[in-house]
Short mmCIF file of C-alpha atoms and ligand atoms in Angstrom, two decimals:
data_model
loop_
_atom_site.label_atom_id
_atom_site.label_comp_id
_atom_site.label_asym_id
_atom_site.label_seq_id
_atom_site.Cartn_x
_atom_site.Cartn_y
_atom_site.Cartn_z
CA UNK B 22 0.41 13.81 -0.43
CA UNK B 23 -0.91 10.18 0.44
CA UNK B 24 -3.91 10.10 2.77
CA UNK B 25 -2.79 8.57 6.45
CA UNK B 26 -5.71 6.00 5.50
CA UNK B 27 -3.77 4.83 2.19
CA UNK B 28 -0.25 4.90 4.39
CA UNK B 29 -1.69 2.80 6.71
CA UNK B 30 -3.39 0.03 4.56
CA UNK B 31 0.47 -0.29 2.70
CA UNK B 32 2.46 -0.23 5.76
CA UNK B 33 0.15 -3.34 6.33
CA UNK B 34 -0.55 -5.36 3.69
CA UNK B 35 3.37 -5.12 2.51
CA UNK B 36 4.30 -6.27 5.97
CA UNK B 37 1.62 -8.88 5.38
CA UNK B 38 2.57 -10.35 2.31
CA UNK B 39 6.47 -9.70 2.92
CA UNK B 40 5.78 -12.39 6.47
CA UNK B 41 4.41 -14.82 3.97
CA UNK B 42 7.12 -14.72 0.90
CA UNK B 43 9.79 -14.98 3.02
CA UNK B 44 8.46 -17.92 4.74
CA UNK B 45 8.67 -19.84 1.09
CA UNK B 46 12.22 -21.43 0.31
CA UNK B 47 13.30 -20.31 -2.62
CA UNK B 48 17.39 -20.42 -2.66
CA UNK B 49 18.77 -20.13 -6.31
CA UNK B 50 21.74 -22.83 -7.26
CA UNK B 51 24.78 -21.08 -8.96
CA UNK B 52 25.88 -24.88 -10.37
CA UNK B 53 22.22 -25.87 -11.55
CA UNK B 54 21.97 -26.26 -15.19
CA UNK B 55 18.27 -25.84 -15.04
CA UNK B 56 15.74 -22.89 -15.36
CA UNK B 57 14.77 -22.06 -13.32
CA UNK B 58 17.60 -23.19 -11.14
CA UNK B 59 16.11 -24.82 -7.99
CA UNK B 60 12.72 -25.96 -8.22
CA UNK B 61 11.45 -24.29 -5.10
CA UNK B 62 11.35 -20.92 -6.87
CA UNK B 63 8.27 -21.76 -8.78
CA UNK B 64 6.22 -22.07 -5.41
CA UNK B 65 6.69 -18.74 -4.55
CA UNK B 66 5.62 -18.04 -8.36
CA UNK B 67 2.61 -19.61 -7.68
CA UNK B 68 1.57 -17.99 -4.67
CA UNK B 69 2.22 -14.85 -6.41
CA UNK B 70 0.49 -15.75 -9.78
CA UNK B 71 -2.80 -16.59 -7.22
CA UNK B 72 -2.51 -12.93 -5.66
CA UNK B 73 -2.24 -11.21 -8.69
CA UNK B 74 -5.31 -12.73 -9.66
CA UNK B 75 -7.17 -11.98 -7.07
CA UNK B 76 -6.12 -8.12 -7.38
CA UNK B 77 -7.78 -8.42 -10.81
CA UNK B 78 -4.56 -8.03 -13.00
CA UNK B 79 -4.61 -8.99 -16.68
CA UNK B 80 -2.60 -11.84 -18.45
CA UNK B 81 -1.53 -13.33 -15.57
CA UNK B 82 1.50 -16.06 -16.52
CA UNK B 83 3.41 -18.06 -14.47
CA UNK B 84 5.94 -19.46 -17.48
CA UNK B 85 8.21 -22.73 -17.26
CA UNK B 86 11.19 -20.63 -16.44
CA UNK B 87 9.58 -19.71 -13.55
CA UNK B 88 8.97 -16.21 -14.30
CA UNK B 89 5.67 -14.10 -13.42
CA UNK B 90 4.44 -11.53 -15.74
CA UNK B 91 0.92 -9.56 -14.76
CA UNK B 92 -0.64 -6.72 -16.45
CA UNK B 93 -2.35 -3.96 -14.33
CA UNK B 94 -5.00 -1.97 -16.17
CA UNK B 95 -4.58 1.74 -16.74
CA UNK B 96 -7.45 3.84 -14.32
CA UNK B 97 -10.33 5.09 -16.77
CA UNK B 98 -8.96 7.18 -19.43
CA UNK B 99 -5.32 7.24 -19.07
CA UNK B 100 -4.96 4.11 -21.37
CA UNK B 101 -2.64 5.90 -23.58
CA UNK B 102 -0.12 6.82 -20.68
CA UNK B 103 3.35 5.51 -21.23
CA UNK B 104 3.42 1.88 -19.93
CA UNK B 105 5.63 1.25 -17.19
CA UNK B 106 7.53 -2.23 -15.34
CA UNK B 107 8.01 -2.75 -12.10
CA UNK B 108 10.22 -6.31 -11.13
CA UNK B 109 11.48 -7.76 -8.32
CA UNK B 110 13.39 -11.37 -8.08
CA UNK B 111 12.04 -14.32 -6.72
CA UNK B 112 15.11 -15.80 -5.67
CA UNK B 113 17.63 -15.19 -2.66
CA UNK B 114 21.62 -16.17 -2.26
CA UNK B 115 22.46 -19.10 -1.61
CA UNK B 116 25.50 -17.41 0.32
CA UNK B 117 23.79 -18.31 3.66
CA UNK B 118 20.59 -20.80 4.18
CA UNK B 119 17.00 -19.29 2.91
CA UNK B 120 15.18 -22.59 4.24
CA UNK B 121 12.66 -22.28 7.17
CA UNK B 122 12.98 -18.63 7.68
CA UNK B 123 11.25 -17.56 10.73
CA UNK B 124 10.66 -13.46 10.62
CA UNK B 125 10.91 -11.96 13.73
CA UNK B 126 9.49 -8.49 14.25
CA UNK B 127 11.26 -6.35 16.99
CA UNK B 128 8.83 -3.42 17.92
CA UNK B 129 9.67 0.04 18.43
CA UNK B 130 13.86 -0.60 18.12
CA UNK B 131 15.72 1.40 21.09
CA UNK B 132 18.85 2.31 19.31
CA UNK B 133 20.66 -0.87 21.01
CA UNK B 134 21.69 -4.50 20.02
CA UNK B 135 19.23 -6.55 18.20
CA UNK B 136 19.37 -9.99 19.68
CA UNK B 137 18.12 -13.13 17.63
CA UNK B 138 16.59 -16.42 18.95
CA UNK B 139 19.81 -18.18 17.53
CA UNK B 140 22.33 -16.80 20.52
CA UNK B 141 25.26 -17.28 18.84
CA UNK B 142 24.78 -13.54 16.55
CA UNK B 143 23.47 -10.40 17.78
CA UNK B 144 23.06 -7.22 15.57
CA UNK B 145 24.82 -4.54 16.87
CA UNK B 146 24.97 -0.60 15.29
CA UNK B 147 28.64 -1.16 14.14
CA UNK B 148 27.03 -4.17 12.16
CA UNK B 149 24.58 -1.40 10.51
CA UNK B 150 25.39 2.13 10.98
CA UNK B 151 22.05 2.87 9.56
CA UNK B 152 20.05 1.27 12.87
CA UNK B 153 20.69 4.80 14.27
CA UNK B 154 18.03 5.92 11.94
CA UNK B 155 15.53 3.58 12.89
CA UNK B 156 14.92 4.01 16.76
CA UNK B 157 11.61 3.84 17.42
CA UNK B 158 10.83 1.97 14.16
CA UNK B 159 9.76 -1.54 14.29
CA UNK B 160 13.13 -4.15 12.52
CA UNK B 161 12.10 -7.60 10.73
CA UNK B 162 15.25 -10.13 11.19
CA UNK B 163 15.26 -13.43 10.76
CA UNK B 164 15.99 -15.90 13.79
CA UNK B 165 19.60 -15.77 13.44
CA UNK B 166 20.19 -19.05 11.64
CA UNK B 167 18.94 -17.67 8.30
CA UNK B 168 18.99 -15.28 5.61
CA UNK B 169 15.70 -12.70 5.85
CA UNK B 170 15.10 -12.49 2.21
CA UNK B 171 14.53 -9.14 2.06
CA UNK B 172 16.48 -9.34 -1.51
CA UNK B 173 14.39 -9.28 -2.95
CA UNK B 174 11.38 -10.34 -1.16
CA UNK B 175 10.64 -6.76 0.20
CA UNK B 176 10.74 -5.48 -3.33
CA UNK B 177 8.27 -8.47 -4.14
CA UNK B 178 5.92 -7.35 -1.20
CA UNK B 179 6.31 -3.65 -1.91
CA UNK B 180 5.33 -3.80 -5.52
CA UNK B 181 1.93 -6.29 -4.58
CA UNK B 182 1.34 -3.37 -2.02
CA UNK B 183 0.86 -1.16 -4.11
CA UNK B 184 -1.43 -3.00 -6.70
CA UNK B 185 -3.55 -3.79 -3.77
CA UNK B 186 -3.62 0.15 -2.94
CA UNK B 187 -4.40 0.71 -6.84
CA UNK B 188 -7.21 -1.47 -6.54
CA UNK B 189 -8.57 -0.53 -3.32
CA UNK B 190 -8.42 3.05 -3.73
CA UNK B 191 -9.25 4.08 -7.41
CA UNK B 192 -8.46 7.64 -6.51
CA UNK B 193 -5.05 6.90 -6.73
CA UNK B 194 -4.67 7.18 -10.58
CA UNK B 195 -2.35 5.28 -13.07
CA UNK B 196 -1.66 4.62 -16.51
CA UNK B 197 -0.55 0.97 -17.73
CA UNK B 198 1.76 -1.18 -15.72
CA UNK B 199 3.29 -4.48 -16.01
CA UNK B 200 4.66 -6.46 -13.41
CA UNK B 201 7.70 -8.96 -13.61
CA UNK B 202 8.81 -11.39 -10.99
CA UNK B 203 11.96 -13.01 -12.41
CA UNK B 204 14.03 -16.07 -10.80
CA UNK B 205 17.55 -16.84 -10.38
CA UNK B 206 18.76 -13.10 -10.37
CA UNK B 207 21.51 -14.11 -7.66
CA UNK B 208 23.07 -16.27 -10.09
CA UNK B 209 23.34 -13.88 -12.71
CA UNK B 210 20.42 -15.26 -14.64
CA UNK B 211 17.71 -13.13 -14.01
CA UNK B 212 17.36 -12.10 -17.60
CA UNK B 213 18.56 -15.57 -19.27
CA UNK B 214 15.02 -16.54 -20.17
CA UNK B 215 13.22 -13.35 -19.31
CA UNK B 216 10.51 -12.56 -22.61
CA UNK B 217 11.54 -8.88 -23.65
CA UNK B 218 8.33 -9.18 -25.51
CA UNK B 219 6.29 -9.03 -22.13
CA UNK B 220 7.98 -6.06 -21.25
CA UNK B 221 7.61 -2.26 -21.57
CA UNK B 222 10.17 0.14 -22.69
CA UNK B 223 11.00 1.32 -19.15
CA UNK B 224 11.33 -0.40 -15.95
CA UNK B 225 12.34 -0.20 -12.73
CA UNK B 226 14.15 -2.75 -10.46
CA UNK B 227 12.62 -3.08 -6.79
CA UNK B 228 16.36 -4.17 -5.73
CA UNK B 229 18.00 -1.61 -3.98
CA UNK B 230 18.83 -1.31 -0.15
CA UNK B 231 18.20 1.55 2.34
CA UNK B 232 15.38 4.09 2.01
CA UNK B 233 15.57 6.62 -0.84
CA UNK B 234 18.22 5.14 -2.50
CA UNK B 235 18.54 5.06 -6.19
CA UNK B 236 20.90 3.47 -8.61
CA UNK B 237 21.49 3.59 -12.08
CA UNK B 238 25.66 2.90 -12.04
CA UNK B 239 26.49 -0.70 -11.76
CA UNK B 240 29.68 -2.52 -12.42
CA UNK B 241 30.87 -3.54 -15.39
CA UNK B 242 31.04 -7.08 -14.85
CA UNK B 243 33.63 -10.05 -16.32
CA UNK B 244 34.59 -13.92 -15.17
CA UNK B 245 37.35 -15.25 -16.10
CA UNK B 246 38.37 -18.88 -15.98
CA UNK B 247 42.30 -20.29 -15.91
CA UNK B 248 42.81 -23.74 -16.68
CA UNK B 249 46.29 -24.65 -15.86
CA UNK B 250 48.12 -28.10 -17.31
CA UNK B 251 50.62 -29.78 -16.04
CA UNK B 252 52.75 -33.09 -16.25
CA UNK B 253 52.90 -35.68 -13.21
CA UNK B 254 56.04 -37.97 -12.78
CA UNK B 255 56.96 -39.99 -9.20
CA UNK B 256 58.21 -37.36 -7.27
CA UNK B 257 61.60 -39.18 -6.24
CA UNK B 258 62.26 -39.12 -10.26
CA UNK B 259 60.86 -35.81 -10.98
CA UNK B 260 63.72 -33.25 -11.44
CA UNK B 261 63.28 -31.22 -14.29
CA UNK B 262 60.25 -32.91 -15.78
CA UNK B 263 57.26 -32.65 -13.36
CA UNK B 264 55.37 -29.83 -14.02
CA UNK B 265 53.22 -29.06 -10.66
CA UNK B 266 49.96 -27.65 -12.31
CA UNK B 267 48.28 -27.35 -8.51
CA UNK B 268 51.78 -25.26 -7.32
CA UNK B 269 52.20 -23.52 -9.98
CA UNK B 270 48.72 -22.16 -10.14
CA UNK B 271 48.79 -21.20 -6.63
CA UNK B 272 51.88 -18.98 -6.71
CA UNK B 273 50.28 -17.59 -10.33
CA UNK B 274 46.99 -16.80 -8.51
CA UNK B 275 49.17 -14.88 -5.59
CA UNK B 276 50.48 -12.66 -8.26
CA UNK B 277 47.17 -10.97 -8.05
CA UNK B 278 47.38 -7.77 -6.52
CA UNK B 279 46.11 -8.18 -2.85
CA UNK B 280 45.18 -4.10 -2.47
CA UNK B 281 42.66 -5.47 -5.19
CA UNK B 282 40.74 -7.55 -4.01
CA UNK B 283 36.69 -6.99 -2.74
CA UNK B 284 38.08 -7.06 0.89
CA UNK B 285 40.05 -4.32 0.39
CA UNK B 286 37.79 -1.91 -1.90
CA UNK B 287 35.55 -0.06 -1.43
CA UNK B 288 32.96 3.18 -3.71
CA UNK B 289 34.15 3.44 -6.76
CA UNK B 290 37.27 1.12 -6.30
CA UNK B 291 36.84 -2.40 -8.63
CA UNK B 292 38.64 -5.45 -8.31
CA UNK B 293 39.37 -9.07 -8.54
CA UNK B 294 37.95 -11.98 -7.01
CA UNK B 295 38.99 -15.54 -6.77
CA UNK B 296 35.71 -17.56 -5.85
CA UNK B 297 36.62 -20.84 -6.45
CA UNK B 298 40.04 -23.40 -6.83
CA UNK B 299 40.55 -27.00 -7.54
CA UNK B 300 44.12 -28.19 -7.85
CA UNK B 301 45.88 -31.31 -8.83
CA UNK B 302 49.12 -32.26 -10.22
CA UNK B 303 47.82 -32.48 -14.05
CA UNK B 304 45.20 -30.00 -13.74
CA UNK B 305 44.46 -26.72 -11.90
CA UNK B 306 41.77 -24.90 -12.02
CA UNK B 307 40.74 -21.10 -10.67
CA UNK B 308 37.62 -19.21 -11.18
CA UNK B 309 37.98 -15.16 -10.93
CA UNK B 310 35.54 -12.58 -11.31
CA UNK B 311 36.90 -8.78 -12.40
CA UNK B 312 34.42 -5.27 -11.83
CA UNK B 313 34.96 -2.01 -12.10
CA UNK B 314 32.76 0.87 -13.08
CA UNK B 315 34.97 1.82 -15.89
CA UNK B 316 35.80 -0.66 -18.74
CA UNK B 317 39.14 -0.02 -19.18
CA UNK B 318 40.06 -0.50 -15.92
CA UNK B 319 38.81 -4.27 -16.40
CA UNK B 320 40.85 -4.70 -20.07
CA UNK B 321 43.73 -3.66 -17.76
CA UNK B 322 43.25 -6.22 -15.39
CA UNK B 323 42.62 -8.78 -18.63
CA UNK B 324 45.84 -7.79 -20.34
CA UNK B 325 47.62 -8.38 -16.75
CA UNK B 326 46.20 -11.83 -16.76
CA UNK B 327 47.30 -12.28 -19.66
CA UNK B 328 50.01 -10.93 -19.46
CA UNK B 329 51.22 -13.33 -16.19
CA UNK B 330 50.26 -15.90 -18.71
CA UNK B 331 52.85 -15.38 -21.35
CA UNK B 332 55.28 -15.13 -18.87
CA UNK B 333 54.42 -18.19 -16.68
CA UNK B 334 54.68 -20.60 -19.85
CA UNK B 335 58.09 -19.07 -20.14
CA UNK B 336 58.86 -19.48 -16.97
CA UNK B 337 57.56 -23.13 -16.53
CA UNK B 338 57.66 -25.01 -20.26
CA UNK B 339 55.42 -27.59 -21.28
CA UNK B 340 53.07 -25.98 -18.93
CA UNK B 341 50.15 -24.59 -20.73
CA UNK B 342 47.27 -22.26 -19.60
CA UNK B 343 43.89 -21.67 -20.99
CA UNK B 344 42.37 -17.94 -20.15
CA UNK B 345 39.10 -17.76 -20.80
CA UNK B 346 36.93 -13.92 -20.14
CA UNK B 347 32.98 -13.65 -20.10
CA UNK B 348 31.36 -10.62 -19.89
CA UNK B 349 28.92 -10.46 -17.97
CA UNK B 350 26.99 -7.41 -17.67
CA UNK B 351 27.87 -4.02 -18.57
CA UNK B 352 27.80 -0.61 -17.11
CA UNK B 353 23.98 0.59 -16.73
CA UNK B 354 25.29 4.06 -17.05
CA UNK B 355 25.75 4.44 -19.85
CA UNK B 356 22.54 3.37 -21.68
CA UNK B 357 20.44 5.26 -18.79
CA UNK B 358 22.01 8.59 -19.10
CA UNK B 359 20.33 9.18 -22.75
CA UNK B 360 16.76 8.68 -21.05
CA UNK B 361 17.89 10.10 -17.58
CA UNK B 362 14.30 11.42 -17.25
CA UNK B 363 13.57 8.14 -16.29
CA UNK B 364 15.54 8.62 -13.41
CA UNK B 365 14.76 11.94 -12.12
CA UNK B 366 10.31 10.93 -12.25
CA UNK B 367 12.49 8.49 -9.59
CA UNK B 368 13.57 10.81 -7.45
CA UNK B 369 11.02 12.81 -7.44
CA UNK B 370 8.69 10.34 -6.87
CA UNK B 371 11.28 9.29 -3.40
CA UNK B 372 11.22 13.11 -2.50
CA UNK B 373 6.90 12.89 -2.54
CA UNK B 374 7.63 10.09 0.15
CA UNK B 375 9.44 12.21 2.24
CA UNK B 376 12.90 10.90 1.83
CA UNK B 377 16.21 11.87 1.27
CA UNK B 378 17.22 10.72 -2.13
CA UNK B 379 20.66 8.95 -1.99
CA UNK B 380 22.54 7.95 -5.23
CA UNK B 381 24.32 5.01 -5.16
CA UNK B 382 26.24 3.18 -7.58
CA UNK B 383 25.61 -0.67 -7.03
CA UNK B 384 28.76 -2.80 -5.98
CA UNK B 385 27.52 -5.86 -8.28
CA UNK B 386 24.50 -6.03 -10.69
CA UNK B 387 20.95 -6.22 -11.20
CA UNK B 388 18.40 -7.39 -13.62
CA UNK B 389 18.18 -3.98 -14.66
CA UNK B 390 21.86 -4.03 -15.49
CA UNK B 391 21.05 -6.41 -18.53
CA UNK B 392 17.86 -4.92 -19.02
CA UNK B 393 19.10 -1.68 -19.42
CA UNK B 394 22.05 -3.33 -22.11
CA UNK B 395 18.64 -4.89 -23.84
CA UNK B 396 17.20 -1.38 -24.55
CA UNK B 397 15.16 -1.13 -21.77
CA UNK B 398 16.57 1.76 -19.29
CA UNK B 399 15.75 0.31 -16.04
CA UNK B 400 17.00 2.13 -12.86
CA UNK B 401 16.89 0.44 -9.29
CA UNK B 402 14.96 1.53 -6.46
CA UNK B 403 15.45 0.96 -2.46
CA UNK B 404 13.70 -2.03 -1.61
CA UNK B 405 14.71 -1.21 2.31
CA UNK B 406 16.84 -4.02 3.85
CA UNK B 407 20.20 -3.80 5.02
CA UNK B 408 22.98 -6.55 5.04
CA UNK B 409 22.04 -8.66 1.86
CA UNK B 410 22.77 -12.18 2.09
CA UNK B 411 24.02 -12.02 5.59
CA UNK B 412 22.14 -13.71 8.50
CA UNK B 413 21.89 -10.19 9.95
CA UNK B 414 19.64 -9.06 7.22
CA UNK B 415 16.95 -6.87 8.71
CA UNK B 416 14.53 -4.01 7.30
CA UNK B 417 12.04 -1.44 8.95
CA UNK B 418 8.60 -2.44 8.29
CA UNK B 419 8.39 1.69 7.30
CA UNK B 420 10.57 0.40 4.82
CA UNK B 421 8.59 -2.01 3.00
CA UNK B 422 5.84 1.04 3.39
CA UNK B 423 7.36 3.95 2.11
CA UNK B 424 8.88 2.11 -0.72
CA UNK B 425 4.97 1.14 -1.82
CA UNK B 426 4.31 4.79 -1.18
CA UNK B 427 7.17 5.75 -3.95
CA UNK B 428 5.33 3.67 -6.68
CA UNK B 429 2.42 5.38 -6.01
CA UNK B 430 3.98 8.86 -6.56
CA UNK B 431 6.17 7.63 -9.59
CA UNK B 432 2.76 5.72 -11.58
CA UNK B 433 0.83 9.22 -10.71
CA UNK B 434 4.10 11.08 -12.12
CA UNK B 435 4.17 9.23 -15.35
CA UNK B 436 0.99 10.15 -16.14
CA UNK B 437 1.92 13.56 -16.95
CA UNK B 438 5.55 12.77 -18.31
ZN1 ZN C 515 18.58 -8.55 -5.00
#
């Protein structure tokens, strides 16, 4: 059990710090070609780099990729405990505007509608189911015309938290930690340039959503990208001879199962997803992505691809089509379940905050999915927000709080693992 005292100073100086970071711009760019990929990431890294400091961590490095790697000394005599990683990413979507976010801090919520400064949104429990859990609680939104940033900032905030605890309150022991702050996570990059060097054998992601949930399933993850060419002639002259690359791609791309699609899946259900199209006559081109938990389910939705392929330069020749897969990230699964203990210190360490553990398998990725692929099993924690990349993000400051309050428990745990 925490002391009220030690509860109190994290409920605190996470809400603190999380007012601050998400007060910093720092919107990742999906078409940037540079690392990190928007230039505003690295203030935040700097901020961050200065606090570690202060809280007396060791090799403190704010690298030109923008990521921030900090040390925390084990206490007196537990030197030799099994070194541990905590990360959290600097960046947030750039689904919906992260500049000039003004946190607003509703106290003690009544169970009702949320309404924001910006009129034209209101949060309402159908929104978030989980709002009926938090009456009474005090909700951080933004004004309405932003993202919050509480992915990832909370996990940011909640991970400083508790190296301010460690050093304020030596009684709460701990072996070796290092902390990683990576950029450019929402644009599937978070690892790109990470140093696997810097990091320990086991980690844990900061990256999850409500309280006491815990992940270690993610998708298996794969973009594909169909080039289609075609043949333009004057239209008046055109029988037999054009070949329509914009048309033809269009009624190829409707052959896509529709019951597929992330609109209309949901748990353990994967899918496709067309995110982007650019048609003219000569060329066509369509961007897809393809997850599922299980990998075969993917080659199957590969082969059909290729499949419609085959058959559409039957159907229209001269037309020609270039298919091209990426994988992306894999399955966490199965390179966690050989060192599930990693896991269960997890949970127990959510059960010593008082929570109700809830297992979730991630709907998309995290750093930890790549990590864990690297070698390094790294499960992902709650972080506390609700509605990612929305406008109607929000998070219970007891959020931010107990989520501090779990790396406590899990540091002290690993001590004796
Ligand atoms: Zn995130």
């Amino acid at each position: 059990m925490l002391l009220e005292e030690i509860k109190k100073f994290l409920l605190e100086d996470s809400v603190n710090r999380f007012l601050k970071y998400v007060q910093v711009w720092t919107t990742s760019d999906d078409l940037s070609q540079s690392a990190p990929s928007t230039k505003n990431q690295l203030e935040l890294g700097k901020i961050l780099t200065t606090e570690l400091k202060e809280l007396d961590l060791d090799n403190v490095i704010h690298d030109d990729y923008g990521y921030v790697y900090a040390d925390l000394p084990a206490s007196n005599g537990l030197e030799e405990v099994r070194r541990i990683g905590l990360i959290a990413h600097i960046d947030t979507s750039q689904a919906v505007s992260g500049k000039d976010v003004k946190p607003v801090i509703h106290k003690n919520y009544d169970g009702g509608t949320i309404e924001f400064a910006n009129k034209d949104i209101k949060l309402t429990v159908e929104d978030s189911p989980i709002l009926k859990d938090y009456i009474g609680l005090d909700i951080i939104t933004s004004e309405g015309d932003t993202l919050l940033g509480a992915d990832d900032k909370a996990g940011i905030a909640e991970i400083m938290a508790a190296c301010s605890a460690w050093r304020n309150f030596p009684e709460l022991k701990h072996g070796p930690i290092t902390i990683c702050f990576t950029p450019d996570e929402e644009v599937g990059k978070g690892t790109l340039n990470i140093n696997k060097k810097r990091l320990p054998e086991i980690c844990y992601t900061m990256d999850g959503s409500e309280m006491g949930e815990l992940e270690f399933e993610c998708f298996d993850a794969w973009k594909a990208t169909i080039t289609f060419t075609g043949l333009s002639v004057h239209p008046g002259y055109a029988k037999n001879l054009l070949i329509n690359a914009a048309h033809i791609a269009s009624r190829f791309l409707s052959e896509i199962p529709e019951q597929e699609s992330p609109e209309n899946t949901e748990d353990r259900e994967g899918f496709y997803y067309v995110t982007g199209f650019k048609g003219e006559v000569e060329e066509a081109k369509a961007g897809l992505i393809i997850r599922d938990y299980v990998e075969e389910n993917n080659e199957e939705r590969m082969n059909f691809l290729n499949k419609l392929k085959e058959l559409y330069e039957i159907r229209y020749p001269g037309l020609r089509i270039n298919l091209q897969f990426e994988h992306q990230y894999s399955n966490m699964l199965r390179f966690i379940e050989k060192d599930k203990f990693v896991v269960d210190l997890a949970e127990k360490a959510i059960e010593m905050a008082g929570l109700e553990v809830k297992f979730h398998s991630i709907r998309g990725g995290t750093d930890g999915s790549r990590l864990s692929e690297m070698g390094i099993p790294t499960p992902n924690i709650f972080s506390g927000g609700s509605l990612f990349h929305s406008r109607k993000e929000h998070i219970p400051t007891l959020a931010l709080q107990k989520a501090s309050e779990v790396l406590l428990h899990l540091a002290k745990l690993w001590i004796t693992a």
